[in-house]
PDB file of C-alpha atoms in Angstrom:
ATOM      1  CA  UNK A  15     -43.553 -42.398  62.683  1.00 36.00           C
ATOM      2  CA  UNK A  16     -41.818 -40.302  60.460  1.00 38.00           C
ATOM      3  CA  UNK A  17     -38.327 -41.680  59.451  1.00 42.00           C
ATOM      4  CA  UNK A  18     -35.341 -40.204  57.163  1.00 43.00           C
ATOM      5  CA  UNK A  19     -33.008 -43.086  56.298  1.00 43.00           C
ATOM      6  CA  UNK A  20     -29.424 -42.183  54.802  1.00 42.00           C
ATOM      7  CA  UNK A  21     -26.911 -44.100  53.594  1.00 37.00           C
ATOM      8  CA  UNK A  22     -23.391 -43.200  54.211  1.00 37.00           C
ATOM      9  CA  UNK A  23     -21.683 -46.178  53.730  1.00 33.00           C
ATOM     10  CA  UNK A  24     -20.934 -48.509  50.687  1.00 33.00           C
ATOM     11  CA  UNK A  25     -24.113 -50.908  49.773  1.00 33.00           C
ATOM     12  CA  UNK A  26     -23.896 -54.180  51.658  1.00 30.00           C
ATOM     13  CA  UNK A  27     -20.416 -53.159  53.321  1.00 34.00           C
ATOM     14  CA  UNK A  28     -21.414 -51.468  56.820  1.00 36.00           C
ATOM     15  CA  UNK A  29     -24.378 -50.521  58.723  1.00 36.00           C
ATOM     16  CA  UNK A  30     -26.575 -47.561  58.119  1.00 38.00           C
ATOM     17  CA  UNK A  31     -28.135 -44.908  60.073  1.00 41.00           C
ATOM     18  CA  UNK A  32     -31.947 -44.067  60.156  1.00 46.00           C
ATOM     19  CA  UNK A  33     -33.323 -41.594  61.966  1.00 44.00           C
ATOM     20  CA  UNK A  34     -36.706 -40.731  63.839  1.00 47.00           C
ATOM     21  CA  UNK A  35     -38.158 -37.897  65.058  1.00 49.00           C
ATOM     22  CA  UNK A  36     -38.689 -38.515  68.932  1.00 49.00           C
ATOM     23  CA  UNK A  37     -41.563 -36.207  69.017  1.00 47.00           C
ATOM     24  CA  UNK A  38     -43.689 -39.057  67.462  1.00 46.00           C
ATOM     25  CA  UNK A  39     -42.356 -41.355  70.626  1.00 44.00           C
ATOM     26  CA  UNK A  40     -43.980 -40.852  73.749  1.00 41.00           C
ATOM     27  CA  UNK A  41     -42.353 -38.556  76.256  1.00 40.00           C
ATOM     28  CA  UNK A  42     -41.151 -40.064  79.628  1.00 38.00           C
ATOM     29  CA  UNK A  43     -38.937 -38.879  82.110  1.00 34.00           C
ATOM     30  CA  UNK A  44     -36.084 -41.077  80.640  1.00 37.00           C
ATOM     31  CA  UNK A  45     -36.311 -39.383  77.380  1.00 37.00           C
ATOM     32  CA  UNK A  46     -32.727 -38.087  76.666  1.00 40.00           C
ATOM     33  CA  UNK A  47     -31.740 -34.680  76.605  1.00 41.00           C
ATOM     34  CA  UNK A  48     -29.583 -34.436  73.638  1.00 46.00           C
ATOM     35  CA  UNK A  49     -31.071 -33.719  70.311  1.00 53.00           C
ATOM     36  CA  UNK A  50     -29.892 -36.866  68.873  1.00 56.00           C
ATOM     37  CA  UNK A  51     -30.882 -40.326  71.108  1.00 58.00           C
ATOM     38  CA  UNK A  52     -28.900 -43.558  70.202  1.00 51.00           C
ATOM     39  CA  UNK A  53     -31.245 -46.571  69.683  1.00 49.00           C
ATOM     40  CA  UNK A  54     -29.930 -50.005  70.265  1.00 47.00           C
ATOM     41  CA  UNK A  55     -31.689 -51.918  68.204  1.00 45.00           C
ATOM     42  CA  UNK A  56     -29.221 -54.912  67.731  1.00 45.00           C
ATOM     43  CA  UNK A  57     -28.144 -57.809  69.759  1.00 55.00           C
ATOM     44  CA  UNK A  58     -24.737 -57.822  70.654  1.00 68.00           C
ATOM     45  CA  UNK A  59     -23.893 -59.687  67.335  1.00 81.00           C
ATOM     46  CA  UNK A  60     -20.547 -60.112  65.813  1.00 88.00           C
ATOM     47  CA  UNK A  61     -21.469 -58.365  62.356  1.00 90.00           C
ATOM     48  CA  UNK A  62     -17.754 -58.955  61.199  1.00 91.00           C
ATOM     49  CA  UNK A  63     -17.613 -62.607  61.950  1.00 93.00           C
ATOM     50  CA  UNK A  64     -17.781 -63.983  58.314  1.00 94.00           C
ATOM     51  CA  UNK A  65     -18.927 -67.161  59.018  1.00 95.00           C
ATOM     52  CA  UNK A  66     -22.559 -65.852  59.329  1.00 94.00           C
ATOM     53  CA  UNK A  67     -23.031 -65.132  55.997  1.00 96.00           C
ATOM     54  CA  UNK A  68     -21.187 -68.383  54.569  1.00 96.00           C
ATOM     55  CA  UNK A  69     -23.018 -71.839  54.239  1.00 94.00           C
ATOM     56  CA  UNK A  70     -23.401 -74.658  52.193  1.00 95.00           C
ATOM     57  CA  UNK A  71     -26.978 -74.057  51.375  1.00 97.00           C
ATOM     58  CA  UNK A  72     -27.025 -74.458  47.402  1.00 97.00           C
ATOM     59  CA  UNK A  73     -28.106 -70.787  46.449  1.00 96.00           C
ATOM     60  CA  UNK A  74     -25.662 -69.013  49.245  1.00 97.00           C
ATOM     61  CA  UNK A  75     -23.627 -66.947  46.650  1.00 97.00           C
ATOM     62  CA  UNK A  76     -21.856 -64.798  49.243  1.00 97.00           C
ATOM     63  CA  UNK A  77     -18.273 -65.390  48.214  1.00 97.00           C
ATOM     64  CA  UNK A  78     -15.676 -65.158  51.515  1.00 97.00           C
ATOM     65  CA  UNK A  79     -13.787 -62.156  50.179  1.00 96.00           C
ATOM     66  CA  UNK A  80     -17.469 -60.046  50.344  1.00 96.00           C
ATOM     67  CA  UNK A  81     -18.200 -61.720  53.804  1.00 96.00           C
ATOM     68  CA  UNK A  82     -15.162 -60.551  55.027  1.00 95.00           C
ATOM     69  CA  UNK A  83     -16.037 -57.135  53.873  1.00 94.00           C
ATOM     70  CA  UNK A  84     -19.359 -56.950  56.118  1.00 93.00           C
ATOM     71  CA  UNK A  85     -19.804 -55.439  59.507  1.00 90.00           C
ATOM     72  CA  UNK A  86     -16.458 -53.446  59.723  1.00 90.00           C
ATOM     73  CA  UNK A  87     -18.219 -50.494  60.701  1.00 89.00           C
ATOM     74  CA  UNK A  88     -16.523 -47.707  58.827  1.00 90.00           C
ATOM     75  CA  UNK A  89     -19.302 -45.490  59.592  1.00 89.00           C
ATOM     76  CA  UNK A  90     -18.110 -45.314  63.712  1.00 90.00           C
ATOM     77  CA  UNK A  91     -14.479 -44.418  62.476  1.00 93.00           C
ATOM     78  CA  UNK A  92     -14.169 -40.931  63.270  1.00 94.00           C
ATOM     79  CA  UNK A  93     -11.255 -40.366  60.573  1.00 96.00           C
ATOM     80  CA  UNK A  94     -12.514 -42.493  57.863  1.00 96.00           C
ATOM     81  CA  UNK A  95     -14.650 -40.754  55.387  1.00 96.00           C
ATOM     82  CA  UNK A  96     -17.787 -42.016  56.005  1.00 93.00           C
ATOM     83  CA  UNK A  97     -17.434 -41.646  59.542  1.00 93.00           C
ATOM     84  CA  UNK A  98     -16.560 -38.059  58.868  1.00 96.00           C
ATOM     85  CA  UNK A  99     -19.722 -37.743  56.913  1.00 95.00           C
ATOM     86  CA  UNK A 100     -21.784 -39.334  59.418  1.00 92.00           C
ATOM     87  CA  UNK A 101     -20.623 -36.772  62.064  1.00 93.00           C
ATOM     88  CA  UNK A 102     -21.453 -34.133  59.649  1.00 95.00           C
ATOM     89  CA  UNK A 103     -25.274 -35.852  59.154  1.00 93.00           C
ATOM     90  CA  UNK A 104     -25.465 -36.352  63.079  1.00 92.00           C
ATOM     91  CA  UNK A 105     -24.622 -32.700  63.677  1.00 93.00           C
ATOM     92  CA  UNK A 106     -26.984 -31.363  61.265  1.00 94.00           C
ATOM     93  CA  UNK A 107     -29.754 -33.554  62.627  1.00 92.00           C
ATOM     94  CA  UNK A 108     -28.969 -32.087  66.358  1.00 91.00           C
ATOM     95  CA  UNK A 109     -29.237 -28.349  65.087  1.00 93.00           C
ATOM     96  CA  UNK A 110     -32.714 -29.010  64.059  1.00 93.00           C
ATOM     97  CA  UNK A 111     -35.558 -28.085  66.509  1.00 93.00           C
ATOM     98  CA  UNK A 112     -36.961 -31.627  66.515  1.00 90.00           C
ATOM     99  CA  UNK A 113     -35.158 -34.189  68.617  1.00 87.00           C
ATOM    100  CA  UNK A 114     -34.080 -37.523  66.699  1.00 85.00           C
ATOM    101  CA  UNK A 115     -33.453 -41.159  67.533  1.00 83.00           C
ATOM    102  CA  UNK A 116     -30.378 -42.431  65.666  1.00 82.00           C
ATOM    103  CA  UNK A 117     -30.991 -46.389  64.773  1.00 79.00           C
ATOM    104  CA  UNK A 118     -27.333 -47.270  64.384  1.00 77.00           C
ATOM    105  CA  UNK A 119     -25.789 -51.267  63.690  1.00 77.00           C
ATOM    106  CA  UNK A 120     -28.778 -52.805  61.872  1.00 86.00           C
ATOM    107  CA  UNK A 121     -28.307 -56.418  61.299  1.00 90.00           C
ATOM    108  CA  UNK A 122     -27.097 -56.957  57.216  1.00 93.00           C
ATOM    109  CA  UNK A 123     -29.129 -60.201  56.985  1.00 95.00           C
ATOM    110  CA  UNK A 124     -32.611 -59.318  56.246  1.00 94.00           C
ATOM    111  CA  UNK A 125     -35.236 -61.295  55.171  1.00 95.00           C
ATOM    112  CA  UNK A 126     -36.553 -61.489  51.237  1.00 95.00           C
ATOM    113  CA  UNK A 127     -39.929 -60.009  52.915  1.00 93.00           C
ATOM    114  CA  UNK A 128     -37.940 -57.287  54.504  1.00 92.00           C
ATOM    115  CA  UNK A 129     -35.809 -56.271  51.131  1.00 92.00           C
ATOM    116  CA  UNK A 130     -38.177 -57.011  48.824  1.00 93.00           C
ATOM    117  CA  UNK A 131     -41.760 -57.807  49.830  1.00 93.00           C
ATOM    118  CA  UNK A 132     -42.588 -54.815  51.986  1.00 91.00           C
ATOM    119  CA  UNK A 133     -41.131 -52.257  49.476  1.00 89.00           C
ATOM    120  CA  UNK A 134     -43.690 -54.154  47.104  1.00 92.00           C
ATOM    121  CA  UNK A 135     -40.662 -54.709  44.399  1.00 93.00           C
ATOM    122  CA  UNK A 136     -41.907 -57.151  41.913  1.00 95.00           C
ATOM    123  CA  UNK A 137     -41.080 -60.821  41.978  1.00 94.00           C
ATOM    124  CA  UNK A 138     -39.315 -60.494  38.619  1.00 95.00           C
ATOM    125  CA  UNK A 139     -37.613 -57.441  39.479  1.00 96.00           C
ATOM    126  CA  UNK A 140     -33.755 -57.699  38.302  1.00 95.00           C
ATOM    127  CA  UNK A 141     -32.749 -56.789  41.972  1.00 94.00           C
ATOM    128  CA  UNK A 142     -34.025 -59.739  43.254  1.00 95.00           C
ATOM    129  CA  UNK A 143     -31.533 -61.708  40.962  1.00 95.00           C
ATOM    130  CA  UNK A 144     -28.403 -63.646  42.411  1.00 96.00           C
ATOM    131  CA  UNK A 145     -26.101 -61.280  40.103  1.00 95.00           C
ATOM    132  CA  UNK A 146     -27.453 -58.521  42.218  1.00 95.00           C
ATOM    133  CA  UNK A 147     -28.130 -59.667  45.520  1.00 96.00           C
ATOM    134  CA  UNK A 148     -26.219 -61.903  47.735  1.00 97.00           C
ATOM    135  CA  UNK A 149     -28.550 -64.657  49.050  1.00 97.00           C
ATOM    136  CA  UNK A 150     -27.430 -66.825  52.161  1.00 97.00           C
ATOM    137  CA  UNK A 151     -30.536 -69.258  51.401  1.00 97.00           C
ATOM    138  CA  UNK A 152     -33.519 -68.691  49.833  1.00 95.00           C
ATOM    139  CA  UNK A 153     -35.209 -66.472  52.326  1.00 96.00           C
ATOM    140  CA  UNK A 154     -32.175 -64.597  53.586  1.00 96.00           C
ATOM    141  CA  UNK A 155     -29.814 -62.486  51.967  1.00 96.00           C
ATOM    142  CA  UNK A 156     -27.506 -59.520  52.532  1.00 95.00           C
ATOM    143  CA  UNK A 157     -29.480 -56.216  53.110  1.00 91.00           C
ATOM    144  CA  UNK A 158     -29.416 -54.359  49.663  1.00 88.00           C
ATOM    145  CA  UNK A 159     -30.433 -50.882  50.882  1.00 82.00           C
ATOM    146  CA  UNK A 160     -31.561 -49.455  54.263  1.00 70.00           C
ATOM    147  CA  UNK A 161     -35.001 -49.399  53.477  1.00 75.00           C
ATOM    148  CA  UNK A 162     -35.195 -53.219  53.986  1.00 73.00           C
ATOM    149  CA  UNK A 163     -34.895 -52.171  57.918  1.00 72.00           C
ATOM    150  CA  UNK A 164     -37.632 -48.981  57.573  1.00 70.00           C
ATOM    151  CA  UNK A 165     -40.643 -51.250  58.163  1.00 66.00           C
ATOM    152  CA  UNK A 166     -39.415 -52.646  61.514  1.00 70.00           C
ATOM    153  CA  UNK A 167     -39.144 -49.019  63.339  1.00 66.00           C
TER     154      UNK A 167
END
């Protein structure tokens, strides 16, 4: 499946979007008629709940002020600059001949495998250090880029 991932929000603070051409998906009677179809990939989870990101784990380095910023959904607010950019990007993709599926509201918590290993980021890469990444525990962290979700779709 061909993907186009665009980060239109501040890293770690909001979910970003991924687009996949619907032409690569099987055609069915329930296929959306619009050029852009929303994909519900997340369960009903309150990403704005700061308690999700704070723990007593010795390697948790997410400060409360950062945890409070996660999940604000700035990209969904039509009057916010990020929301305006998102709308323009969606308009562009809607104008293309291919249909695209939007993956929105991805969980900001990912595994080290999703964030680093699946993307072949070396174990000694500086991006893995606690000074560059917010770890919840040894195996989970706050997503540092939108690519962490690409292997899931």
